[in-house]
Coordinates of C-alpha atoms in Angstrom, one line a residue:
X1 CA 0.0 0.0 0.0
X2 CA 3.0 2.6 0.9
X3 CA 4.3 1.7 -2.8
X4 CA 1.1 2.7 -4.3
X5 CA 0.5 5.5 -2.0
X6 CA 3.7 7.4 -3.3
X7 CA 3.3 5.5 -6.9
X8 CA 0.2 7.9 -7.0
X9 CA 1.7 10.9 -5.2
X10 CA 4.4 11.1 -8.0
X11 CA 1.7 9.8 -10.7
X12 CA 5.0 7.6 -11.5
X13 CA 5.6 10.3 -13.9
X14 CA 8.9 12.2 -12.1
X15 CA 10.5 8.5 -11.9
X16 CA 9.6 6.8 -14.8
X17 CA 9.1 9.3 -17.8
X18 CA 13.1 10.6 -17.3
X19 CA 14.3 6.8 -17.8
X20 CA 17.1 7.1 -20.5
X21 CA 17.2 4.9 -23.5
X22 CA 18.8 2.0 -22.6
X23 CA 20.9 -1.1 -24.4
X24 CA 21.2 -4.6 -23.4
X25 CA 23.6 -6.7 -25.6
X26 CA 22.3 -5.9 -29.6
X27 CA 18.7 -4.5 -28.8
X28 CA 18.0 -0.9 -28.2
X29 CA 15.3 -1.6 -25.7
X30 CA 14.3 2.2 -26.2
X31 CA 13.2 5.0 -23.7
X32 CA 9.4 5.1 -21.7
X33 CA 6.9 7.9 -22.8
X34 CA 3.6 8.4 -21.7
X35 CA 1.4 9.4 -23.4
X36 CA -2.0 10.9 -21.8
X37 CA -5.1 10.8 -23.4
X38 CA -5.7 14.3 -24.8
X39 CA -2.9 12.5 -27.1
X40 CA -3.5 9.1 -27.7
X41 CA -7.1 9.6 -27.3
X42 CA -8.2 6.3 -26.6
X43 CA -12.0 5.6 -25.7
X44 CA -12.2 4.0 -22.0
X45 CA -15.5 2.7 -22.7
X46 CA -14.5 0.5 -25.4
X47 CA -12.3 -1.2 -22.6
X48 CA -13.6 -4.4 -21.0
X49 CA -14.9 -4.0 -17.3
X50 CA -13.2 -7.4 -16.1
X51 CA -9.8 -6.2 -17.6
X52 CA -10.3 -3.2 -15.8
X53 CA -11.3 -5.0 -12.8
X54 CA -8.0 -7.8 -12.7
X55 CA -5.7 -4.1 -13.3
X56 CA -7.7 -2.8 -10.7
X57 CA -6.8 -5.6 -8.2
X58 CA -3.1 -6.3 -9.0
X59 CA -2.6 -2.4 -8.0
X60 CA -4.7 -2.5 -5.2
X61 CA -2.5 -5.1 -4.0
X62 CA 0.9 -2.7 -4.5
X63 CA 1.9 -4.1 -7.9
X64 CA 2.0 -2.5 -11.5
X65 CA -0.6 -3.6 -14.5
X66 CA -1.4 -2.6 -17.7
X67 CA -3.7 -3.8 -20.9
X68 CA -1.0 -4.2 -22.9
X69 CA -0.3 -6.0 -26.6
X70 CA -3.1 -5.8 -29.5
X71 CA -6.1 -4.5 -27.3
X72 CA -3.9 -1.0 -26.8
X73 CA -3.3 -1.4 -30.4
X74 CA -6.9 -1.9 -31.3
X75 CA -8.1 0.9 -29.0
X76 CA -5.6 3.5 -31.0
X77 CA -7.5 2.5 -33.8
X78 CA -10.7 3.3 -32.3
X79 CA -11.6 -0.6 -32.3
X80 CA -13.7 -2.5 -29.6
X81 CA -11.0 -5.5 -28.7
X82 CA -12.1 -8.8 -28.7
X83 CA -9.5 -10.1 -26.2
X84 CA -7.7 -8.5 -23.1
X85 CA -4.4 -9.1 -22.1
X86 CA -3.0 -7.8 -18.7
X87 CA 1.2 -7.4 -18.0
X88 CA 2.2 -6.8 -14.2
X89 CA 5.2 -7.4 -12.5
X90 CA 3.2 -9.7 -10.3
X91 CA 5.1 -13.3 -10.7
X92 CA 2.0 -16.1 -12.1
X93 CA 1.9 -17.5 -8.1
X94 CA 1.4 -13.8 -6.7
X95 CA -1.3 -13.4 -9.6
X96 CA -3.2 -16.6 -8.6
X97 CA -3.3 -15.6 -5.0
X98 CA -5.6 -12.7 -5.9
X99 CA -8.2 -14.3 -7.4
X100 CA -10.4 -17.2 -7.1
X101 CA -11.1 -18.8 -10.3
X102 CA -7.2 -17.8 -11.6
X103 CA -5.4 -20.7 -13.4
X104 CA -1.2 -20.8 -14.0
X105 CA -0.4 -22.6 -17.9
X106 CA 2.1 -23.1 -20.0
X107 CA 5.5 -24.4 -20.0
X108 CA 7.1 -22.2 -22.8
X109 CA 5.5 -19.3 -21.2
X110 CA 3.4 -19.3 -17.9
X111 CA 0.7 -17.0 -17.7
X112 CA -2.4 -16.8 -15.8
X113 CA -5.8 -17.6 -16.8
X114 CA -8.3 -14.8 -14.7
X115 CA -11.7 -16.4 -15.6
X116 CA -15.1 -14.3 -15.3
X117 CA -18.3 -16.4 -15.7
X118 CA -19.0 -20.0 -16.5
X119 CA -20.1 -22.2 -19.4
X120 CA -20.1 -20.7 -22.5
X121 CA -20.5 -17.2 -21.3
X122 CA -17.5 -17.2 -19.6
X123 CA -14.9 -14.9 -19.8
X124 CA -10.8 -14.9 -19.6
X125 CA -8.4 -12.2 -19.2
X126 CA -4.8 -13.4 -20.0
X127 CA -2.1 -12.2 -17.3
X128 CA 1.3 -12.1 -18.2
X129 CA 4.7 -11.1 -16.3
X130 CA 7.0 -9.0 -17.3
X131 CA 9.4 -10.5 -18.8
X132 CA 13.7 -10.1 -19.1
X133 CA 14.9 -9.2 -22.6
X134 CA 17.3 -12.4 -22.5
X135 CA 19.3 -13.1 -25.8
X136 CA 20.8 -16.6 -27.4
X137 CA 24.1 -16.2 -25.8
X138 CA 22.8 -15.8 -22.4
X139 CA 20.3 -18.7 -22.4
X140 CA 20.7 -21.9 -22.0
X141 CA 21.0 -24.2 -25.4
X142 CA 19.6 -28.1 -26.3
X143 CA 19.2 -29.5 -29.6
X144 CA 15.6 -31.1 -31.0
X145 CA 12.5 -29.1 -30.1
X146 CA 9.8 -28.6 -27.0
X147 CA 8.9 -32.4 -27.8
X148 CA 12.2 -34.0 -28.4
X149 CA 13.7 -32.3 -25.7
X150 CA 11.1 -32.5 -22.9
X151 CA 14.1 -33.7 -20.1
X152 CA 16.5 -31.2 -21.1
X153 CA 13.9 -28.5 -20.4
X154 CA 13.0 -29.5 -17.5
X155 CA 13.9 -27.0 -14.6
X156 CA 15.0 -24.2 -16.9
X157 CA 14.0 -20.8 -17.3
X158 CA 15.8 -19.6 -20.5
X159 CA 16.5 -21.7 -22.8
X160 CA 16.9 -21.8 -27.1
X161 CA 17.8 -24.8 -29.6
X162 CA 20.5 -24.5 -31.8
X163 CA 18.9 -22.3 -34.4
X164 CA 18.1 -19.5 -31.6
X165 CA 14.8 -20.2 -31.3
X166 CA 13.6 -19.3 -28.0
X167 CA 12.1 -22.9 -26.1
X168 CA 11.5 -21.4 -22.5
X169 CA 11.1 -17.8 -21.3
X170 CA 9.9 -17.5 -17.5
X171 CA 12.9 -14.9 -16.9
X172 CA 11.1 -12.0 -14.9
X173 CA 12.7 -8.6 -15.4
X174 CA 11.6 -4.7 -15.6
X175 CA 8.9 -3.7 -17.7
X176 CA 11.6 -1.7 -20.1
X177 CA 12.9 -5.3 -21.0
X178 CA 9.4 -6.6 -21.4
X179 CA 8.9 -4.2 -24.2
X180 CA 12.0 -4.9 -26.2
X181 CA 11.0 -8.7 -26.3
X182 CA 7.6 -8.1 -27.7
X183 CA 7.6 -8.3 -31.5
X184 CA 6.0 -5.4 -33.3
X185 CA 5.7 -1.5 -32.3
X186 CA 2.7 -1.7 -32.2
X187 CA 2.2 -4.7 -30.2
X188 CA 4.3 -2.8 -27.4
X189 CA 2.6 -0.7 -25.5
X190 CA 1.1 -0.6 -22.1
X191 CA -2.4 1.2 -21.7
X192 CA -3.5 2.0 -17.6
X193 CA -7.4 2.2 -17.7
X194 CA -7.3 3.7 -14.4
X195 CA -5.2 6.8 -15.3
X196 CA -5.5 6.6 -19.0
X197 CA -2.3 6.6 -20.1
X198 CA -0.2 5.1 -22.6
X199 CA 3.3 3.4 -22.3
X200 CA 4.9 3.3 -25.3
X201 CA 8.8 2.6 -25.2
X202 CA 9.2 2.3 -29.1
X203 CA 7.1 4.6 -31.5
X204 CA 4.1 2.3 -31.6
X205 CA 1.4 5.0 -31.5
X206 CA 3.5 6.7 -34.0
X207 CA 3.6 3.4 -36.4
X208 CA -0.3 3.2 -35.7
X209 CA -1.0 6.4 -37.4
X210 CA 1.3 5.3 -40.1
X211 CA -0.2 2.1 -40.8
X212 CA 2.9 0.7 -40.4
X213 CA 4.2 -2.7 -39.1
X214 CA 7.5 -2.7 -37.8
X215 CA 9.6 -4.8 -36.0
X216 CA 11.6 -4.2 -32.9
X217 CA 15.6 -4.9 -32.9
X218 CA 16.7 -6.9 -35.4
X219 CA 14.5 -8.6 -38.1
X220 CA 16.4 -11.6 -38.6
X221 CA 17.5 -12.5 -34.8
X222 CA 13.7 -12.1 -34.1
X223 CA 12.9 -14.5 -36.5
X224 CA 15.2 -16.9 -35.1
X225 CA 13.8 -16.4 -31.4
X226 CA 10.5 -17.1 -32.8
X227 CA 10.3 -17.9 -36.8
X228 CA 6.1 -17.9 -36.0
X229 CA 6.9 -14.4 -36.2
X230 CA 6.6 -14.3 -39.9
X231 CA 3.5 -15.5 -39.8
X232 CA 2.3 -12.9 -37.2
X233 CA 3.9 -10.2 -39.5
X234 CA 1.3 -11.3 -42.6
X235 CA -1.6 -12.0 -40.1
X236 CA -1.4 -8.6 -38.6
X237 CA -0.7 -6.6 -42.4
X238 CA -3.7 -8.2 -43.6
X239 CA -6.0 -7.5 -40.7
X240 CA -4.9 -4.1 -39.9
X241 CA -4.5 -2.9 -43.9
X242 CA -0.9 -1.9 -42.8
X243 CA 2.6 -1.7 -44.6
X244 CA 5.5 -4.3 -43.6
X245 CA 8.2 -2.3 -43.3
X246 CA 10.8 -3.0 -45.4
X247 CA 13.6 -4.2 -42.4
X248 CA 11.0 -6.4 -41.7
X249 CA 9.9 -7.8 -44.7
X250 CA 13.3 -8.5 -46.6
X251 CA 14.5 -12.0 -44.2
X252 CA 10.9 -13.2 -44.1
X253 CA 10.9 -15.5 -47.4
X254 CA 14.8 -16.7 -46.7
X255 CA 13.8 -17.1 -42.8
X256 CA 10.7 -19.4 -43.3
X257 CA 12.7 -22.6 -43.6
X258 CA 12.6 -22.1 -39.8
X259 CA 9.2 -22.7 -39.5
X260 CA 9.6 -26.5 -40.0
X261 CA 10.8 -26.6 -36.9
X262 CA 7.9 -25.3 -34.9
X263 CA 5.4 -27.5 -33.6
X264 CA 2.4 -29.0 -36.6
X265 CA -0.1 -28.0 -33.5
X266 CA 1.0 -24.8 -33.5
X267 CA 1.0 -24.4 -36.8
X268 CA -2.2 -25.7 -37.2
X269 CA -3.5 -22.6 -34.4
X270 CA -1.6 -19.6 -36.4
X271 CA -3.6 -21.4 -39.9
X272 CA -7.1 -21.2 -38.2
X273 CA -6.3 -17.3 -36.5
X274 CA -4.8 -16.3 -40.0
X275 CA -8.3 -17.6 -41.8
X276 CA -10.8 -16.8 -38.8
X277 CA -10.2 -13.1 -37.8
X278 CA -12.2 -11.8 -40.6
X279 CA -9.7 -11.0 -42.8
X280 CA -9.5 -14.6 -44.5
X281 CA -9.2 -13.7 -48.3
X282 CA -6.7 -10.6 -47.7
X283 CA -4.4 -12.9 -45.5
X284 CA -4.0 -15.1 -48.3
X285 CA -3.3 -12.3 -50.5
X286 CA -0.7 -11.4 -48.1
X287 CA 1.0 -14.7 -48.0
X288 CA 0.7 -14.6 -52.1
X289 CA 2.7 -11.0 -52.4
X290 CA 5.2 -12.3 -49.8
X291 CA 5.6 -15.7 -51.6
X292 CA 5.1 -17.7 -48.6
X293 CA 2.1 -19.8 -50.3
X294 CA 3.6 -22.4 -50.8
X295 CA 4.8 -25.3 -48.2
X296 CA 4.6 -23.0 -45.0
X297 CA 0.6 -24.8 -44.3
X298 CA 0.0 -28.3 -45.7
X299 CA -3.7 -27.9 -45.8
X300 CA -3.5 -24.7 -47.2
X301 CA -0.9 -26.1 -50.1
X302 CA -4.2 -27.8 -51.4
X303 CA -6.1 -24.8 -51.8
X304 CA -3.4 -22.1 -53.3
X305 CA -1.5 -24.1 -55.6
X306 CA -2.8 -22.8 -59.1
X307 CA -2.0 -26.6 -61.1
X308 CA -4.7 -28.2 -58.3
X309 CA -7.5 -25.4 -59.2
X310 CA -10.0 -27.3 -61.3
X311 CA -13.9 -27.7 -61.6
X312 CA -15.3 -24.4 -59.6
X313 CA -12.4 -25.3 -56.3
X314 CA -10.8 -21.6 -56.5
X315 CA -14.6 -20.2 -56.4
X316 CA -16.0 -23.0 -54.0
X317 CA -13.0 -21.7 -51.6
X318 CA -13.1 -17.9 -52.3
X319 CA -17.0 -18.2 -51.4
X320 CA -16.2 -20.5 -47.9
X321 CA -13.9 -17.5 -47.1
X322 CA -15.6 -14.7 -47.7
X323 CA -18.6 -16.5 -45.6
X324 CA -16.2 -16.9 -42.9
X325 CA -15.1 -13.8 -43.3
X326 CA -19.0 -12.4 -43.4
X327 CA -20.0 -13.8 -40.2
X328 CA -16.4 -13.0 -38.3
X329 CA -18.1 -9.0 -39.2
X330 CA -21.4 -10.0 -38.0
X331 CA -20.1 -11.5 -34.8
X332 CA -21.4 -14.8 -35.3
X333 CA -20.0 -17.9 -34.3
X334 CA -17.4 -19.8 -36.8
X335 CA -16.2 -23.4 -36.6
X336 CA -12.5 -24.7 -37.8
X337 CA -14.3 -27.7 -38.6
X338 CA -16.4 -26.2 -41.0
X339 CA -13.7 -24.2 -42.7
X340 CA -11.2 -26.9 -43.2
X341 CA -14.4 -28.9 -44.5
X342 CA -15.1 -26.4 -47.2
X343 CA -11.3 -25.9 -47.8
X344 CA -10.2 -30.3 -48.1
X345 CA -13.8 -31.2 -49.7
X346 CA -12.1 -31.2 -53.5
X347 CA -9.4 -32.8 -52.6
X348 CA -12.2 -35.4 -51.0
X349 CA -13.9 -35.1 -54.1
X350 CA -11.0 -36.2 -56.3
X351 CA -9.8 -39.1 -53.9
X352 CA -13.9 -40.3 -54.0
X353 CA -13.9 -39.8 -57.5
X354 CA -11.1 -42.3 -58.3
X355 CA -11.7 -44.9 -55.7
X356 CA -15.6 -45.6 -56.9
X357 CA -14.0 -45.5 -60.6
X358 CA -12.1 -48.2 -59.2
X359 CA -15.2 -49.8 -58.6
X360 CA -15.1 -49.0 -54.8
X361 CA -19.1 -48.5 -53.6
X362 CA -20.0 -45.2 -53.0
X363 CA -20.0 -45.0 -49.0
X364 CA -16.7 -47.0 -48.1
X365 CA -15.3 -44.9 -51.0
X366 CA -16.1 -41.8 -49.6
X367 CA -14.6 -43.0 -46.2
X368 CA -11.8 -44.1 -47.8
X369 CA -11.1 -40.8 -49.6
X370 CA -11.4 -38.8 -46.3
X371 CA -9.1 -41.2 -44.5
X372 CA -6.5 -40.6 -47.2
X373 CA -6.9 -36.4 -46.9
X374 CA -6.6 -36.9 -43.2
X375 CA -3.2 -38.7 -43.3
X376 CA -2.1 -36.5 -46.3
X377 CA -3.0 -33.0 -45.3
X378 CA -4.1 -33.0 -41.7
X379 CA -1.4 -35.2 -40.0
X380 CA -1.1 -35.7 -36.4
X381 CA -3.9 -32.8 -35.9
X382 CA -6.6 -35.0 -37.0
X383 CA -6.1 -36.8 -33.6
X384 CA -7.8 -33.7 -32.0
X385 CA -10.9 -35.8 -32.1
X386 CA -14.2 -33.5 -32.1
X387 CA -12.3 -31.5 -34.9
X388 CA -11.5 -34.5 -37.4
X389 CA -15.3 -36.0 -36.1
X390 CA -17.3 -33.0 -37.6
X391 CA -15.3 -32.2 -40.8
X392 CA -15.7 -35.9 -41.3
X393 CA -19.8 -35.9 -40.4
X394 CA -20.3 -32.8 -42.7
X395 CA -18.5 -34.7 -46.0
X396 CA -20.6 -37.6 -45.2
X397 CA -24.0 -35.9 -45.3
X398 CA -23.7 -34.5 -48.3
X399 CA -24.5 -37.7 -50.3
X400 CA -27.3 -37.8 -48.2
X401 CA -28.7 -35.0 -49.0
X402 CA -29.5 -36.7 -52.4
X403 CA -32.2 -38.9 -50.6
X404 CA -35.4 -37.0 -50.7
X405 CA -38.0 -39.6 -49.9
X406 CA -39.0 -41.8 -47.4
X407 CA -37.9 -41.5 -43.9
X408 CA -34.1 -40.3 -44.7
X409 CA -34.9 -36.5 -44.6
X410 CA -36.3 -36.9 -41.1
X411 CA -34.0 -38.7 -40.3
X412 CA -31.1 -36.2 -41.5
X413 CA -32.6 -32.9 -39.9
X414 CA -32.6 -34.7 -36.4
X415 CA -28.8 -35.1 -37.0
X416 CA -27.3 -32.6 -34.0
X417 CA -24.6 -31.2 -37.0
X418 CA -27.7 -30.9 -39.5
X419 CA -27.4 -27.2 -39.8
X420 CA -23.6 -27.3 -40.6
X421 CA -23.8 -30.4 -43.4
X422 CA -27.0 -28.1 -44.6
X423 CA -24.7 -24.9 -44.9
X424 CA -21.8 -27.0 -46.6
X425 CA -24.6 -27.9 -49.3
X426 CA -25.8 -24.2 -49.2
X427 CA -22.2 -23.3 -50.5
X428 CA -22.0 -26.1 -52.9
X429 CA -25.0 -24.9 -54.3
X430 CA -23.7 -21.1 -54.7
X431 CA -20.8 -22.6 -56.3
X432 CA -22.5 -24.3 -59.0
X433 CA -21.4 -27.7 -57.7
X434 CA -25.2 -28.9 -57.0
X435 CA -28.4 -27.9 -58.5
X436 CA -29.9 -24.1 -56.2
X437 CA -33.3 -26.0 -56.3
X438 CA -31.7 -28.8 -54.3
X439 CA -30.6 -26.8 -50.8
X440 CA -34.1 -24.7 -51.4
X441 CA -35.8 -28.0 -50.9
X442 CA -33.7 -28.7 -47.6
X443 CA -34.4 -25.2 -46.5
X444 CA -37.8 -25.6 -46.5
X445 CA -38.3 -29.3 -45.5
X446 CA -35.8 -28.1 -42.2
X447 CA -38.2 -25.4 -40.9
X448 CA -41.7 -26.6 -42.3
X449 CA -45.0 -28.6 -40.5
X450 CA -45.7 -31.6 -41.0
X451 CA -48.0 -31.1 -43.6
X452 CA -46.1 -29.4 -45.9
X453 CA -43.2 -31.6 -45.5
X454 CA -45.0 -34.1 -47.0
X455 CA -46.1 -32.3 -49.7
X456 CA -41.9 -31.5 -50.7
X457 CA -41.5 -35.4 -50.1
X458 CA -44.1 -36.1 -52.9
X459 CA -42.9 -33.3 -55.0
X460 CA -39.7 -34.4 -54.8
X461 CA -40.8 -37.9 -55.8
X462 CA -42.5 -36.6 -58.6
X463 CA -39.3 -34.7 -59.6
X464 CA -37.2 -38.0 -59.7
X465 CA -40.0 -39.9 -61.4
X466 CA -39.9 -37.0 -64.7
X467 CA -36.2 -37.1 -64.7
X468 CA -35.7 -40.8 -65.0
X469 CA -38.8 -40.5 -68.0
X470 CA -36.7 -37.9 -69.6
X471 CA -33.6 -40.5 -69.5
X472 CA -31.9 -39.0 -66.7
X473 CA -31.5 -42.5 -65.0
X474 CA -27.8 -43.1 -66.2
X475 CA -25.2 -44.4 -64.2
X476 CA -23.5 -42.4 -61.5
X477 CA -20.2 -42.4 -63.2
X478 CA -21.3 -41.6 -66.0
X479 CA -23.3 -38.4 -64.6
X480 CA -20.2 -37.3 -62.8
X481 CA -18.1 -37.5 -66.3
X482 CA -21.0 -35.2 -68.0
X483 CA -21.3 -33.1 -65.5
X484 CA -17.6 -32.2 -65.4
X485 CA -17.7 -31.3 -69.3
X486 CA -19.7 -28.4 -67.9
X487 CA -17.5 -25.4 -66.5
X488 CA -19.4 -25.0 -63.3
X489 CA -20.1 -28.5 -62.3
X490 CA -18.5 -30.8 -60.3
X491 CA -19.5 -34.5 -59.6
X492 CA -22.7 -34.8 -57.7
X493 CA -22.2 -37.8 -55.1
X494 CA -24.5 -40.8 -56.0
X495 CA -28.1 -40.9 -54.3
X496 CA -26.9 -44.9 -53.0
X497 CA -24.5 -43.6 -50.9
X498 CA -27.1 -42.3 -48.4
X499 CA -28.7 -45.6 -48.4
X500 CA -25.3 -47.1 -46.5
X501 CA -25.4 -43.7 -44.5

């Protein structure tokens, strides 16, 4: 309490805004300005009451906290952030202690988990420490990675493998440090809701207001501490609209070698944050103009490689994006699963395709062809079990959807992942890959009576009846074959194929 006490007699001004420029080994780690908010002019009320309320108790309790990272970004920018991160100087154990549902993870970094509210409305405000700015030579080095070298890591605080990349960094050190080690300008400043200033060690509201992305110390050691990095870089440039400075941008192509030795699950989270932020379409543009679309995601290999663009897949693609990227605006709710569905199913397609040419029947072909996507584009990542069960679910309903009469379409709309298989078709049908008049039917069999769902049962039975008069009765194969003459039509999957389902 007395530290507070004379932390706000001073206003920590007199102390902290005199603090010279300072260097530690290579890295200018800068000089601390505050910036007040006549200034900066960030709204308060776009701030989140919880993150105000964890700040609120770490300096009741004598320490230092600030929102700090992309939030103070998107404030600048006059944004409402979707997440809040807190930094104090409060070590993760000290944190814990001042809150009841608090929760220490991580091994490469340990952070805290504040958590607000339970079930799906809960809420959770990540608490970091500030952290030393350590570099290679003073840490600790082992060969392999976090998995290979699991008992070499154990203990350690600081610690990078042999190409500098950083394995371990629970080094606690002044908030000047802190800054330096954070990657981007603008990722680098600390905002105090409580006195509505801004930290900013490094030009970061200046880079703001010049749309400009720019990296802190050197380009190319950073990539080493954490080649993920380049990744970020694109991710943020297509989100924000800004420049990569060029510093930044020249090692980025030479540098991304160094991303085959991070993690696949990792990986696999910076794919689904580059494609779910709302900015799915200009974040592939970005890796495009920086030549990085190519063997950095295997999944996304599939999908950007011009040779494998055939029968409507760039269009099929561009229209699952800009949906994801439609209902990321809207705030609605969107699932990897469905995504990585929409962006795999031609590869499905194709595999389908060849195996019933083969003379494979229809269902175990289709499960057959999935299997081999799985173990050719998804890896170990399709062990994460609810996400491999739904993409799988939504590919096999869609040869179901086929089967209008009978009990099938009750059965199908009582499926709990009905919506999502219907939505898949919904795009298919936009595409030009299945007849519109198909997903109208499903549309309105899902949210009619009873009464008029058996009058789209007969009509649809009356439908099939005409078309198999008018010769329309050919075999599957040789439907598919037609159809792909056409330029916007891709194979429809065989009606027996819902029988097996």
């Amino acid at each position: 309490m007395i530290k507070k006490f004379i932390h706000k007699l001073l206003g920590k001004k007199a102390a902290d805004t005199a603090a010279p420029a300072t260097v530690r080994g290579k890295l200018h780690l800068g000089k601390r300005v505050e910036v007040p908010q006549s200034e900066h002019g960030i709204d308060v009320s776009l701030v989140d009451e919880r993150a105000i309320k964890v700040v609120r108790t770490l300096t009741d309790a004598g320490y230092e906290a600030y929102i700090v990272g992309g939030a103070v970004r998107d404030l600048l920018l006059g944004l409402r952030p979707k997440d809040f991160d807190v930094a104090t100087n409060a070590t993760p154990e000290q944190v814990k202690a001042l809150f009841r549902r608090a929760f220490i993870i991580g091994r490469r970094f340990r952070i805290v988990h504040v958590v607000f509210g339970r079930g799906r409305e809960h809420e959770v405000i990540e608490v970091s420490t500030f952290r030393a700015y350590l570099d290679a030579s003073a840490a600790e080095q082992v060969n392999g990675n976090e998995k290979t070298s699991k008992a070499d890591l154990a203990g350690k605080s600081h610690v990078v493998d042999a190409s500098g990349r950083v394995l371990r960094d629970n080094v606690w050190g002044p908030q000047i440090e802190d800054a330096a080690r954070r990657d981007f300008t603008i990722n680098a400043m600390y905002y105090d809701p409580q006195r509505e200033i801004v930290v900013d060690y490094h030009g970061g509201i200046k880079d703001v207001k010049k749309r400009l992305l720019r990296m802190i110390g050197d380009p190319e050691t950073r990539y080493r501490e954490d080649p993920v990095r380049i990744i970020r870089a694109i991710r943020f440039a297509a989100k924000l609209g800004f420049e990569i400075e060029p510093k930044t941008r020249e090692p980025m192509h030479r540098m991304a070698a160094l991303l085959d030795n991070v993690p696949a699950s990792r990986m696999f989270d910076e794919m689904i944050k580059l494609l779910q932020t709302g900015h799915a379409l200009a974040s592939l543009e970005q890796l495009r103009k920086e030549g990085l679309h190519r063997g950095v995601f295997p999944i996304l290999d599939v999908v950007l490689d011009e040779q494998q663009r055939h029968d409507g897949r760039e269009r099929f693609v561009q229209l699952a994006l800009a949906d994801t990227d439609r209902r990321v605006a809207e705030g609605k709710p969107v699932a990897p699963s469905f995504m990585l569905a929409c962006l795999l199913w031609h590869d499905v397609l194709d595999r389908w395709e060849r195996r019933q040419s083969a003379g494979e029947h229809p269902f175990p072909a289709l499960q057959g062809a999935i299997d081999e996507v799985f173990d050719a584009r998804v890896g170990d990542i399709s062990g994460r079990g609810k996400l491999a069960a739904d993409m799988r679910e939504i590919w096999m309903m869609q040869p179901r959807f086929d089967k209008r009469v009978g009990n099938a379409p009750y059965t199908l709309v009582e499926q709990p992942r009905f919506r999502a298989g219907f939505d898949f078709l919904r795009l298919r049908a936009d595409a030009g890959e299945v007849d519109a008049e198909l997903a109208q039917w499903w549309e309105a069999f899902s949210q009619a009576d009873e009464h008029r769902r058996r009058q789209l049962i007969e009509q649809a039975r009356e439908q099939d009846s005409r078309r198999r008069e008018a010769g329309e009765g050919a075999p599957a194969a040789k439907k598919r074959r037609r159809r792909r003459r056409k330029p916007q039509a891709v194979a429809t999957p065989a009606a027996d194929a819902a029988d097996a389902g």
